XYZ file of C-alpha atoms in Angstrom:
319
model
C 18.022 38.694 -178.743
C 20.263 40.535 -176.437
C 21.856 38.530 -173.430
C 20.177 39.293 -170.026
C 22.308 39.506 -167.081
C 20.947 38.329 -163.720
C 22.468 39.158 -160.437
C 21.706 37.360 -157.325
C 22.836 38.892 -154.300
C 24.557 36.696 -151.528
C 24.888 37.544 -147.804
C 25.618 35.480 -144.558
C 22.834 33.871 -143.529
C 21.078 33.773 -146.779
C 18.100 30.880 -147.605
C 19.939 28.671 -150.047
C 17.121 27.642 -152.037
C 16.034 30.930 -152.235
C 19.363 31.371 -154.306
C 19.753 28.040 -156.086
C 16.307 27.649 -156.975
C 16.118 30.773 -159.409
C 19.518 30.470 -160.655
C 18.656 26.585 -161.561
C 15.921 28.023 -163.627
C 17.390 31.127 -165.280
C 20.518 28.856 -165.869
C 18.623 25.988 -167.541
C 16.913 28.400 -169.994
C 20.277 29.507 -170.889
C 20.904 25.959 -171.538
C 18.054 25.595 -173.662
C 18.626 28.794 -175.517
C 22.232 29.960 -175.158
C 22.886 33.457 -175.638
C 19.860 34.262 -173.407
C 20.756 34.895 -169.452
C 24.278 35.424 -167.994
C 23.910 34.700 -164.019
C 26.213 35.899 -161.506
C 26.727 35.744 -158.057
C 27.801 38.444 -155.299
C 28.466 39.527 -152.221
C 29.368 42.945 -150.478
C 33.239 42.244 -150.746
C 33.384 39.179 -152.759
C 34.170 36.614 -149.944
C 32.414 33.064 -149.532
C 29.139 33.552 -147.735
C 27.417 30.786 -145.100
C 23.646 30.220 -145.954
C 21.372 29.525 -142.869
C 21.701 25.796 -143.254
C 25.025 25.991 -143.264
C 26.388 25.595 -146.633
C 29.058 27.621 -147.884
C 28.526 29.570 -151.019
C 31.541 31.167 -153.301
C 30.207 34.287 -155.126
C 31.490 35.232 -158.633
C 32.853 38.753 -157.175
C 31.809 41.951 -155.045
C 28.654 43.774 -155.577
C 30.655 47.062 -156.155
C 32.678 45.511 -159.449
C 29.316 44.020 -160.791
C 27.903 46.153 -163.702
C 24.173 47.117 -163.504
C 22.338 43.914 -164.019
C 18.737 43.376 -166.161
C 16.880 41.641 -163.359
C 18.507 41.977 -159.745
C 17.520 39.310 -157.536
C 17.322 39.511 -153.738
C 16.840 36.486 -151.686
C 15.620 35.917 -148.316
C 16.838 34.195 -145.201
C 17.826 34.957 -141.548
C 20.447 37.256 -142.802
C 17.722 39.667 -143.439
C 16.916 40.115 -139.764
C 19.885 42.444 -139.189
C 21.536 43.031 -142.685
C 24.664 44.865 -143.072
C 23.899 48.478 -143.767
C 26.471 48.725 -146.586
C 23.890 46.096 -148.257
C 20.841 48.192 -147.716
C 22.965 51.289 -149.025
C 23.862 49.417 -152.050
C 20.388 48.106 -152.910
C 19.251 51.644 -152.547
C 21.769 52.985 -155.150
C 21.746 50.416 -157.464
C 18.285 48.712 -157.300
C 16.329 51.680 -159.291
C 19.220 50.902 -162.457
C 18.074 46.998 -162.845
C 15.534 46.714 -165.595
C 13.617 44.525 -163.223
C 13.902 44.067 -159.265
C 13.106 40.474 -157.731
C 13.048 39.279 -154.455
C 12.311 35.827 -152.800
C 11.155 35.111 -149.254
C 12.223 37.706 -146.945
C 14.316 39.368 -149.641
C 11.254 41.550 -150.044
C 12.407 42.964 -146.588
C 15.500 44.257 -147.908
C 13.963 45.891 -150.741
C 11.774 47.717 -148.258
C 14.520 48.529 -146.000
C 15.957 50.295 -149.199
C 12.975 52.100 -150.003
C 12.444 50.253 -152.834
C 8.747 48.958 -152.488
C 7.108 52.218 -151.422
C 4.008 52.596 -152.623
C 4.083 49.347 -154.347
C 2.246 45.811 -153.822
C 4.327 43.096 -152.481
C 4.574 39.679 -150.708
C 6.725 37.632 -148.853
C 6.846 34.421 -146.527
C 3.617 34.269 -144.891
C 5.321 34.320 -141.372
C 6.914 37.712 -142.165
C 4.118 39.858 -143.848
C 2.561 41.426 -140.770
C 6.120 42.401 -139.706
C 6.616 44.019 -143.458
C 3.376 45.687 -143.224
C 4.524 46.761 -139.644
C 7.658 48.163 -140.411
C 6.987 49.547 -143.572
C 3.476 50.907 -144.040
C 4.103 52.676 -147.262
C 4.006 48.957 -148.659
C 0.852 47.182 -149.607
C 1.623 43.811 -148.382
C -0.463 40.923 -149.765
C -0.331 37.999 -147.498
C -2.138 35.625 -149.997
C -0.274 35.011 -153.451
C 2.813 32.756 -154.082
C 4.349 36.068 -156.112
C 3.180 39.520 -157.184
C 4.043 41.687 -159.718
C 3.899 45.361 -159.630
C 5.519 47.161 -162.656
C 9.102 46.077 -163.029
C 9.255 44.900 -159.337
C 8.251 41.105 -158.469
C 8.064 39.969 -154.948
C 7.822 36.259 -154.183
C 6.320 34.458 -151.104
C 8.351 31.510 -149.342
C 11.359 29.354 -150.799
C 10.407 27.444 -153.612
C 7.859 30.076 -155.047
C 11.044 31.919 -156.377
C 11.065 29.077 -158.502
C 7.579 29.736 -159.997
C 8.352 33.533 -160.096
C 11.483 32.706 -162.360
C 9.900 30.308 -164.341
C 7.364 33.312 -164.968
C 10.110 35.168 -165.519
C 11.421 33.250 -168.164
C 8.273 32.798 -169.891
C 7.904 36.375 -169.945
C 11.354 37.072 -171.792
C 11.602 34.223 -174.012
C 8.155 32.172 -174.488
C 6.377 28.977 -172.739
C 7.851 26.389 -174.427
C 11.613 26.962 -172.640
C 9.752 27.749 -169.686
C 8.153 24.609 -169.828
C 11.167 22.601 -171.109
C 12.932 24.133 -167.952
C 10.152 22.952 -165.512
C 10.210 19.440 -166.888
C 13.776 19.375 -166.556
C 13.664 20.344 -162.638
C 10.841 18.254 -162.233
C 8.333 20.929 -161.270
C 5.088 22.051 -162.559
C 4.762 25.213 -164.808
C 1.209 25.866 -163.789
C 1.239 27.742 -160.506
C -0.144 31.078 -161.203
C 1.055 34.309 -159.139
C -2.376 34.405 -157.383
C -2.268 30.944 -156.129
C -2.601 30.931 -152.203
C 0.633 30.483 -150.308
C -1.210 27.833 -148.489
C -4.364 25.620 -149.431
C -7.553 26.335 -148.032
C -6.990 23.506 -145.401
C -3.407 25.024 -144.034
C -4.412 28.526 -144.485
C -7.172 28.069 -141.709
C -6.158 26.641 -137.986
C -7.144 23.385 -137.141
C -9.878 23.503 -134.976
C -9.346 22.223 -131.310
C -12.577 20.422 -130.902
C -13.159 17.185 -132.697
C -16.811 18.536 -134.041
C -15.265 21.342 -135.907
C -12.586 19.319 -136.916
C -14.875 16.840 -138.604
C -16.639 19.712 -140.140
C -13.926 21.022 -141.567
C -12.516 17.501 -143.247
C -16.362 17.191 -144.502
C -16.358 20.570 -146.109
C -12.995 19.636 -147.784
C -14.316 16.108 -148.803
C -17.741 17.176 -149.979
C -17.398 20.640 -151.539
C -20.516 19.875 -153.872
C -22.505 19.109 -150.696
C -25.156 21.088 -148.333
C -22.417 23.739 -146.825
C -24.924 25.865 -145.292
C -23.993 27.300 -141.952
C -27.518 25.537 -140.744
C -26.107 22.226 -142.069
C -22.844 22.248 -140.877
C -24.015 23.233 -137.692
C -26.552 20.056 -137.360
C -23.375 18.001 -138.120
C -21.337 19.637 -135.597
C -24.281 19.217 -133.146
C -24.449 23.218 -132.332
C -26.809 26.001 -133.118
C -26.079 27.952 -136.399
C -25.073 30.858 -134.025
C -23.264 28.915 -131.568
C -21.360 26.940 -134.553
C -20.414 30.200 -136.501
C -19.069 31.593 -133.525
C -16.978 28.906 -132.368
C -15.596 27.965 -136.126
C -14.332 31.537 -136.546
C -12.692 31.507 -132.934
C -10.992 27.925 -133.667
C -10.029 28.535 -137.222
C -9.410 32.211 -137.982
C -12.049 32.289 -140.734
C -15.826 32.200 -141.247
C -17.792 29.048 -142.325
C -18.505 30.864 -145.333
C -15.084 31.988 -146.206
C -13.695 28.721 -145.531
C -16.356 26.927 -147.884
C -15.624 29.355 -150.613
C -11.846 28.821 -150.611
C -12.285 24.886 -150.788
C -14.450 25.317 -153.533
C -12.375 27.390 -155.505
C -9.351 25.285 -154.932
C -11.355 21.962 -155.656
C -12.471 24.054 -159.055
C -9.072 24.655 -159.587
C -7.558 21.778 -159.509
C -9.944 20.132 -161.764
C -9.273 22.588 -164.375
C -5.931 21.964 -164.092
C -5.723 18.258 -163.998
C -8.675 17.088 -165.848
C -10.429 17.049 -169.081
C -13.708 17.503 -167.350
C -16.308 20.702 -169.118
C -16.689 23.640 -167.117
C -20.367 22.771 -166.360
C -19.189 19.723 -164.716
C -16.545 21.290 -162.678
C -19.028 23.632 -161.597
C -21.446 21.252 -160.365
C -18.673 18.788 -158.709
C -17.437 21.907 -156.833
C -20.575 22.983 -155.123
C -20.996 26.445 -157.393
C -24.146 24.878 -159.483
C -23.605 26.595 -162.632
C -20.859 27.966 -164.904
C -21.863 31.398 -164.287
C -21.658 30.808 -160.810
C -18.090 29.569 -160.971
C -17.235 32.472 -163.485
C -18.540 35.139 -161.194
C -16.336 33.156 -158.341
C -13.161 33.187 -160.462
C -13.545 36.547 -161.531
C -13.824 37.903 -157.914
C -10.967 35.867 -156.353
C -8.856 35.631 -159.656
C -9.743 38.318 -161.701
C -10.106 35.432 -164.799
C -12.722 33.088 -166.001
C -12.300 29.365 -165.731
C -11.876 28.962 -169.234
C -8.920 31.601 -169.596
C -7.639 29.940 -166.391
C -7.234 26.496 -167.590
C -5.871 27.784 -170.936
C -3.024 29.678 -168.855
C -2.419 27.486 -166.115
C -3.148 23.637 -167.417
C 0.316 21.810 -167.797
C 1.081 20.895 -171.743
C 0.974 17.163 -172.012
C 4.437 15.936 -172.958
C 4.625 13.651 -176.196
């Protein structure tokens, strides 16, 4: 197996975890299976850079002196807000030469500025998805998942999602056991699929201002198998169904039905990942009623059936 070079781009204002997270994953894979990865870091002129948190990083050399890598990884951070035009020019010229192009967090903004995301689906940190979509209309921005794969281009959401994406790339390059070994060493889970939401259902929606609506949100989360019709929830909030539906959407940014759907899907995913309960039992506990109803919900939202989801994303128990 040929050794793959991973080149991480450094610049002033880079987010340190965007760099060190993936770096530890690829380095860990190299330590597990020597000869698989050669990890390099480079800045424009080869000089040290200062991260957004003040940490100084010393690169291996200058970007102009680096050979074209197998994987080119562009991290994010405050430095993406006003990048050096020379960096954008370098990415525009050298990005297409890499077999695989990867960004972490707002590194996607740099790739987009270089024209490398045009016509592709991509994501970035939730706080910058609107900006990415507004500034680069040729990019199909998806604010939901923690990472997105589109051909040989992979973009991830904020900070720690870079670790998830790097683990997925190691699993693709080598195998699941190597990726699992690295994940265990870093004490992280090898199970967060790319289509997992950046936020849980509770965090994705705003918290309602009024106590009755906040209580309804809590009730939904704690009772996914309960009667969660608009009529029932409205009665709990002591509002008419019409008034409740309007107020819930105004204060949370989503409809009651959509919120219930996300909570139930999240609950079912957690049970599939963390328990040995059967699909039929999980479908009842999550409010779907039947395995077929849960299967339809999973296929619609995630593009995979519950059994396949469990097979792919439930952690392997350590011996």
